[in-house]
mmCIF file of C-alpha atoms and ligand atoms in Angstrom:
data_model
loop_
_atom_site.group_PDB
_atom_site.id
_atom_site.type_symbol
_atom_site.label_atom_id
_atom_site.label_comp_id
_atom_site.label_asym_id
_atom_site.label_seq_id
_atom_site.Cartn_x
_atom_site.Cartn_y
_atom_site.Cartn_z
ATOM 1 C CA UNK A 1 -17.178 26.973 38.554
ATOM 2 C CA UNK A 2 -13.996 29.032 38.580
ATOM 3 C CA UNK A 3 -13.110 31.551 35.922
ATOM 4 C CA UNK A 4 -10.411 29.224 34.599
ATOM 5 C CA UNK A 5 -12.938 26.459 34.039
ATOM 6 C CA UNK A 6 -15.227 28.801 32.158
ATOM 7 C CA UNK A 7 -12.404 29.758 29.835
ATOM 8 C CA UNK A 8 -11.069 26.269 29.471
ATOM 9 C CA UNK A 9 -14.246 24.426 28.556
ATOM 10 C CA UNK A 10 -14.878 25.717 25.010
ATOM 11 C CA UNK A 11 -11.337 24.806 23.920
ATOM 12 C CA UNK A 12 -11.597 21.317 25.272
ATOM 13 C CA UNK A 13 -15.034 20.457 23.971
ATOM 14 C CA UNK A 14 -14.421 18.520 20.721
ATOM 15 C CA UNK A 15 -17.593 19.751 19.014
ATOM 16 C CA UNK A 16 -16.801 23.388 19.787
ATOM 17 C CA UNK A 17 -13.184 22.869 18.733
ATOM 18 C CA UNK A 18 -14.263 21.375 15.414
ATOM 19 C CA UNK A 19 -16.678 24.234 14.788
ATOM 20 C CA UNK A 20 -13.934 26.796 15.347
ATOM 21 C CA UNK A 21 -11.545 24.828 13.148
ATOM 22 C CA UNK A 22 -14.059 24.767 10.266
ATOM 23 C CA UNK A 23 -14.928 28.414 10.786
ATOM 24 C CA UNK A 24 -11.257 29.365 10.456
ATOM 25 C CA UNK A 25 -11.031 27.381 7.210
ATOM 26 C CA UNK A 26 -14.102 29.081 5.735
ATOM 27 C CA UNK A 27 -12.981 32.532 6.756
ATOM 28 C CA UNK A 28 -9.694 31.950 4.922
ATOM 29 C CA UNK A 29 -11.389 30.977 1.679
ATOM 30 C CA UNK A 30 -11.939 27.219 1.931
ATOM 31 C CA UNK A 31 -15.537 27.110 0.720
ATOM 32 C CA UNK A 32 -15.839 23.923 -1.380
ATOM 33 C CA UNK A 33 -18.333 21.766 0.569
ATOM 34 C CA UNK A 34 -16.606 18.496 -0.425
ATOM 35 C CA UNK A 35 -13.267 19.771 0.869
ATOM 36 C CA UNK A 36 -14.791 21.066 4.104
ATOM 37 C CA UNK A 37 -16.556 17.744 4.642
ATOM 38 C CA UNK A 38 -13.345 15.784 4.017
ATOM 39 C CA UNK A 39 -11.492 18.038 6.466
ATOM 40 C CA UNK A 40 -14.232 17.714 9.041
ATOM 41 C CA UNK A 41 -13.801 13.935 9.005
ATOM 42 C CA UNK A 42 -10.038 13.889 9.587
ATOM 43 C CA UNK A 43 -8.820 14.802 13.081
ATOM 44 C CA UNK A 44 -5.598 16.816 12.700
ATOM 45 C CA UNK A 45 -4.815 15.976 16.341
ATOM 46 C CA UNK A 46 -3.842 12.445 15.254
ATOM 47 C CA UNK A 47 -1.051 13.786 13.037
ATOM 48 C CA UNK A 48 0.709 16.084 15.528
ATOM 49 C CA UNK A 49 2.584 14.506 18.412
ATOM 50 C CA UNK A 50 4.637 15.624 21.376
ATOM 51 C CA UNK A 51 4.913 19.153 22.641
ATOM 52 C CA UNK A 52 2.875 20.684 19.823
ATOM 53 C CA UNK A 53 -0.069 18.270 20.068
ATOM 54 C CA UNK A 54 -2.215 20.763 21.980
ATOM 55 C CA UNK A 55 -1.917 23.250 19.096
ATOM 56 C CA UNK A 56 -3.210 20.813 16.457
ATOM 57 C CA UNK A 57 -6.495 22.703 15.992
ATOM 58 C CA UNK A 58 -4.890 26.076 15.406
ATOM 59 C CA UNK A 59 -4.561 27.355 11.850
ATOM 60 C CA UNK A 60 -0.795 27.194 11.938
ATOM 61 C CA UNK A 61 1.972 24.967 10.544
ATOM 62 C CA UNK A 62 3.672 22.834 13.222
ATOM 63 C CA UNK A 63 6.935 20.867 13.462
ATOM 64 C CA UNK A 64 6.891 17.111 12.808
ATOM 65 C CA UNK A 65 9.829 14.657 12.978
ATOM 66 C CA UNK A 66 12.788 14.775 10.532
ATOM 67 C CA UNK A 67 12.856 18.596 10.658
ATOM 68 C CA UNK A 68 9.681 18.866 8.536
ATOM 69 C CA UNK A 69 6.332 20.583 9.086
ATOM 70 C CA UNK A 70 2.659 19.739 8.874
ATOM 71 C CA UNK A 71 1.105 22.481 6.764
ATOM 72 C CA UNK A 72 -1.332 25.086 7.988
ATOM 73 C CA UNK A 73 -4.898 23.683 7.746
ATOM 74 C CA UNK A 74 -6.228 26.580 5.652
ATOM 75 C CA UNK A 75 -3.348 26.105 3.173
ATOM 76 C CA UNK A 76 -4.135 22.365 3.040
ATOM 77 C CA UNK A 77 -7.759 23.312 2.323
ATOM 78 C CA UNK A 78 -6.905 25.847 -0.362
ATOM 79 C CA UNK A 79 -4.495 23.473 -2.091
ATOM 80 C CA UNK A 80 -7.024 20.650 -1.970
ATOM 81 C CA UNK A 81 -9.677 22.971 -3.352
ATOM 82 C CA UNK A 82 -7.384 24.107 -6.199
ATOM 83 C CA UNK A 83 -6.611 20.477 -7.033
ATOM 84 C CA UNK A 84 -10.329 19.810 -7.656
ATOM 85 C CA UNK A 85 -9.941 16.032 -7.413
ATOM 86 C CA UNK A 86 -13.008 13.992 -8.282
ATOM 87 C CA UNK A 87 -14.150 10.605 -6.929
ATOM 88 C CA UNK A 88 -12.649 8.694 -9.870
ATOM 89 C CA UNK A 89 -9.261 10.367 -9.775
ATOM 90 C CA UNK A 90 -5.872 8.907 -8.950
ATOM 91 C CA UNK A 91 -3.726 11.433 -7.121
ATOM 92 C CA UNK A 92 0.000 11.588 -6.419
ATOM 93 C CA UNK A 93 1.075 13.574 -3.382
ATOM 94 C CA UNK A 94 4.768 14.429 -3.113
ATOM 95 C CA UNK A 95 5.707 15.012 0.531
ATOM 96 C CA UNK A 96 3.734 12.704 2.860
ATOM 97 C CA UNK A 97 5.057 14.447 5.968
ATOM 98 C CA UNK A 98 2.591 13.725 8.773
ATOM 99 C CA UNK A 99 0.090 12.108 6.380
ATOM 100 C CA UNK A 100 -2.604 14.721 7.101
ATOM 101 C CA UNK A 101 -2.971 15.985 3.532
ATOM 102 C CA UNK A 102 -3.057 12.439 2.129
ATOM 103 C CA UNK A 103 -5.784 11.471 4.617
ATOM 104 C CA UNK A 104 -7.922 14.362 3.395
ATOM 105 C CA UNK A 105 -7.334 13.448 -0.259
ATOM 106 C CA UNK A 106 -8.319 9.877 0.585
ATOM 107 C CA UNK A 107 -11.903 11.016 1.171
ATOM 108 C CA UNK A 108 -12.098 12.870 -2.124
ATOM 109 C CA UNK A 109 -10.667 10.563 -4.767
ATOM 110 C CA UNK A 110 -10.327 6.942 -5.791
ATOM 111 C CA UNK A 111 -6.675 6.338 -4.948
ATOM 112 C CA UNK A 112 -3.865 8.322 -3.355
ATOM 113 C CA UNK A 113 -0.188 7.592 -3.826
ATOM 114 C CA UNK A 114 1.915 9.559 -1.378
ATOM 115 C CA UNK A 115 5.701 9.562 -1.233
ATOM 116 C CA UNK A 116 8.279 10.995 1.129
ATOM 117 C CA UNK A 117 12.073 10.865 1.175
ATOM 118 C CA UNK A 118 12.033 10.078 4.935
ATOM 119 C CA UNK A 119 11.252 6.467 5.852
ATOM 120 C CA UNK A 120 10.238 7.372 9.398
ATOM 121 C CA UNK A 121 7.544 9.763 8.186
ATOM 122 C CA UNK A 122 6.165 7.212 5.725
ATOM 123 C CA UNK A 123 6.004 4.518 8.402
ATOM 124 C CA UNK A 124 4.311 6.745 10.967
ATOM 125 C CA UNK A 125 1.776 8.014 8.430
ATOM 126 C CA UNK A 126 1.023 4.457 7.254
ATOM 127 C CA UNK A 127 0.205 3.428 10.820
ATOM 128 C CA UNK A 128 -2.333 6.255 11.096
ATOM 129 C CA UNK A 129 -3.888 5.397 7.708
ATOM 130 C CA UNK A 130 -4.290 1.779 8.913
ATOM 131 C CA UNK A 131 -5.877 2.875 12.207
ATOM 132 C CA UNK A 132 -8.327 5.092 10.337
ATOM 133 C CA UNK A 133 -9.103 2.408 7.735
ATOM 134 C CA UNK A 134 -7.957 4.633 4.852
ATOM 135 C CA UNK A 135 -7.206 1.722 2.546
ATOM 136 C CA UNK A 136 -7.072 3.724 -0.689
ATOM 137 C CA UNK A 137 -3.743 5.350 0.279
ATOM 138 C CA UNK A 138 -0.423 3.817 -0.746
ATOM 139 C CA UNK A 139 2.544 5.422 1.015
ATOM 140 C CA UNK A 140 6.044 4.848 -0.286
ATOM 141 C CA UNK A 141 9.605 5.966 0.399
ATOM 142 C CA UNK A 142 10.738 7.625 -2.816
ATOM 143 C CA UNK A 143 12.298 10.737 -4.272
ATOM 144 C CA UNK A 144 9.113 12.437 -5.381
ATOM 145 C CA UNK A 145 10.956 14.914 -7.579
ATOM 146 C CA UNK A 146 11.078 12.002 -10.045
ATOM 147 C CA UNK A 147 7.399 11.253 -9.545
ATOM 148 C CA UNK A 148 6.231 7.656 -9.369
ATOM 149 C CA UNK A 149 6.778 6.272 -12.881
ATOM 150 C CA UNK A 150 5.325 2.819 -12.109
ATOM 151 C CA UNK A 151 1.908 4.264 -11.253
ATOM 152 C CA UNK A 152 1.857 7.169 -13.722
ATOM 153 C CA UNK A 153 0.049 8.927 -15.297
ATOM 154 C CA UNK A 154 -1.981 10.744 -12.638
ATOM 155 C CA UNK A 155 -5.183 12.777 -12.829
ATOM 156 C CA UNK A 156 -3.900 15.079 -10.139
ATOM 157 C CA UNK A 157 -0.504 15.797 -8.558
ATOM 158 C CA UNK A 158 -0.083 17.754 -5.340
ATOM 159 C CA UNK A 159 3.408 18.784 -4.280
ATOM 160 C CA UNK A 160 3.695 19.871 -0.649
ATOM 161 C CA UNK A 161 7.356 20.948 -0.729
ATOM 162 C CA UNK A 162 8.727 23.911 -2.665
ATOM 163 C CA UNK A 163 10.545 23.379 -5.972
ATOM 164 C CA UNK A 164 12.451 26.012 -7.921
ATOM 165 C CA UNK A 165 10.373 25.060 -10.951
ATOM 166 C CA UNK A 166 7.675 22.444 -11.473
ATOM 167 C CA UNK A 167 9.768 19.247 -11.808
ATOM 168 C CA UNK A 168 9.866 17.917 -15.388
ATOM 169 C CA UNK A 169 9.154 14.281 -14.445
ATOM 170 C CA UNK A 170 6.006 15.382 -12.601
ATOM 171 C CA UNK A 171 4.759 17.384 -15.586
ATOM 172 C CA UNK A 172 5.387 14.324 -17.752
ATOM 173 C CA UNK A 173 3.383 12.111 -15.371
ATOM 174 C CA UNK A 174 0.297 14.332 -15.471
ATOM 175 C CA UNK A 175 -2.578 13.116 -17.677
ATOM 176 C CA UNK A 176 -3.962 15.366 -20.381
ATOM 177 C CA UNK A 177 -6.739 17.271 -18.630
ATOM 178 C CA UNK A 178 -4.878 16.783 -15.360
ATOM 179 C CA UNK A 179 -4.026 19.374 -12.715
ATOM 180 C CA UNK A 180 -0.907 19.812 -10.598
ATOM 181 C CA UNK A 181 -0.651 22.180 -7.632
ATOM 182 C CA UNK A 182 2.895 23.032 -6.541
ATOM 183 C CA UNK A 183 4.659 25.769 -4.545
ATOM 184 C CA UNK A 184 7.524 27.233 -6.571
ATOM 185 C CA UNK A 185 10.360 29.553 -5.623
ATOM 186 C CA UNK A 186 13.552 29.681 -3.595
ATOM 187 C CA UNK A 187 13.383 27.414 -0.574
ATOM 188 C CA UNK A 188 14.219 30.036 2.046
ATOM 189 C CA UNK A 189 11.904 32.740 0.694
ATOM 190 C CA UNK A 190 8.211 33.221 0.181
ATOM 191 C CA UNK A 191 7.048 31.028 -2.656
ATOM 192 C CA UNK A 192 4.146 31.146 -5.075
ATOM 193 C CA UNK A 193 1.581 28.404 -5.181
ATOM 194 C CA UNK A 194 0.838 27.620 -8.791
ATOM 195 C CA UNK A 195 -1.689 25.476 -10.588
ATOM 196 C CA UNK A 196 -0.667 23.735 -13.789
ATOM 197 C CA UNK A 197 -3.276 22.323 -16.171
ATOM 198 C CA UNK A 198 -2.201 19.987 -18.919
ATOM 199 C CA UNK A 199 -4.058 20.352 -22.207
ATOM 200 C CA UNK A 200 -3.712 18.533 -25.523
ATOM 201 C CA UNK A 201 -1.231 21.149 -26.631
ATOM 202 C CA UNK A 202 0.779 22.027 -23.524
ATOM 203 C CA UNK A 203 0.615 23.399 -19.997
ATOM 204 C CA UNK A 204 -1.292 26.399 -18.635
ATOM 205 C CA UNK A 205 -0.091 27.997 -15.419
ATOM 206 C CA UNK A 206 -1.871 30.214 -12.950
ATOM 207 C CA UNK A 207 -0.624 31.756 -9.722
ATOM 208 C CA UNK A 208 -2.802 31.191 -6.676
ATOM 209 C CA UNK A 209 -1.157 32.836 -3.656
ATOM 210 C CA UNK A 210 2.020 33.281 -1.647
ATOM 211 C CA UNK A 211 2.980 30.361 0.601
ATOM 212 C CA UNK A 212 5.934 29.067 2.565
ATOM 213 C CA UNK A 213 6.928 25.406 2.396
ATOM 214 C CA UNK A 214 9.971 23.329 3.263
ATOM 215 C CA UNK A 215 12.107 22.653 0.166
ATOM 216 C CA UNK A 216 11.782 19.732 -2.208
ATOM 217 C CA UNK A 217 15.117 17.956 -1.771
ATOM 218 C CA UNK A 218 16.443 15.438 -4.275
ATOM 219 C CA UNK A 219 17.437 11.949 -3.135
ATOM 220 C CA UNK A 220 16.348 9.924 -0.101
ATOM 221 C CA UNK A 221 16.732 11.066 3.523
ATOM 222 C CA UNK A 222 18.942 9.320 6.108
ATOM 223 C CA UNK A 223 16.018 8.404 8.370
HETATM 224 N N1 SAH B 301 1.872 17.084 3.204
HETATM 225 C C1 SAH B 301 2.487 17.021 4.513
HETATM 226 C C2 SAH B 301 3.435 18.150 4.788
HETATM 227 C C3 SAH B 301 4.635 18.025 3.968
HETATM 228 S S1 SAH B 301 6.115 18.818 4.524
HETATM 229 C C4 SAH B 301 1.460 16.912 5.619
HETATM 230 O O1 SAH B 301 0.259 16.878 5.337
HETATM 231 O O2 SAH B 301 1.868 16.803 6.768
HETATM 232 C C5 SAH B 301 7.069 18.424 3.078
HETATM 233 C C6 SAH B 301 7.503 16.985 2.994
HETATM 234 O O3 SAH B 301 8.135 16.826 1.730
HETATM 235 C C7 SAH B 301 8.534 16.597 4.038
HETATM 236 O O4 SAH B 301 8.066 15.521 4.789
HETATM 237 C C8 SAH B 301 9.751 16.226 3.216
HETATM 238 O O5 SAH B 301 10.479 15.121 3.736
HETATM 239 C C9 SAH B 301 9.134 15.867 1.884
HETATM 240 N N2 SAH B 301 10.037 15.951 0.736
HETATM 241 C C10 SAH B 301 10.944 16.914 0.421
HETATM 242 N N3 SAH B 301 11.575 16.604 -0.719
HETATM 243 C C11 SAH B 301 11.062 15.416 -1.149
HETATM 244 C C12 SAH B 301 11.306 14.577 -2.260
HETATM 245 N N4 SAH B 301 12.222 14.863 -3.197
HETATM 246 N N5 SAH B 301 10.596 13.429 -2.377
HETATM 247 C C13 SAH B 301 9.668 13.109 -1.454
HETATM 248 N N6 SAH B 301 9.396 13.856 -0.376
HETATM 249 C C14 SAH B 301 10.073 15.000 -0.220
#
């Protein structure tokens, strides 16, 4: 065996790769066993194509088509954890992107609606959901800044693009007792991930951490 082989093997062995992936998640604060289990089941490698495919198991955001990005796995884990979705919940995700986040939510709740303003991204994600048999996900081309009025209200809403403020229509489509997780702030700067809980009397906000997401853009994309 050459030295190169010895170095190459651990990275290529799927079991070893998965162990490292989960270790990185835990060491960055993803500790909820349900979230870790859901993330263990979904292979991020299926959602990253082309020249970046070999970096799919690194804890880093990566480019996807339409100038968008698949989020960093530990950020996906922390957002999913903060959302605290239960098995009976209906969740709206704004920003399908690669479909990775929606696939993870699929294992944690009853139904996932995911929307993106780019048709190409929705179509590619749908094909992966079909291949994986994730039949509780409905993906749709829509401007998610308006929410999804036909399916509202939602137990949980997860926004994976940065808004200047939590969009009013999304707040309105959150059930009482519901939780929304959304990055807020200027699109080209560091943003703050916030959690909004809706009570009988109003909304409570707490700040979770600094993040960096692509912006929430109004209207539909060209592709
Ligand atoms: N959750 C994704 C990553 C999302 S990147 C994943 O797991 O891969 C952010 C996505 O939000 C992009 O795909 C972008 O097209 C989408 N987006 C931005 N503004 C939007 C809007 N108003 N409505 C719906 N999707 C939007």
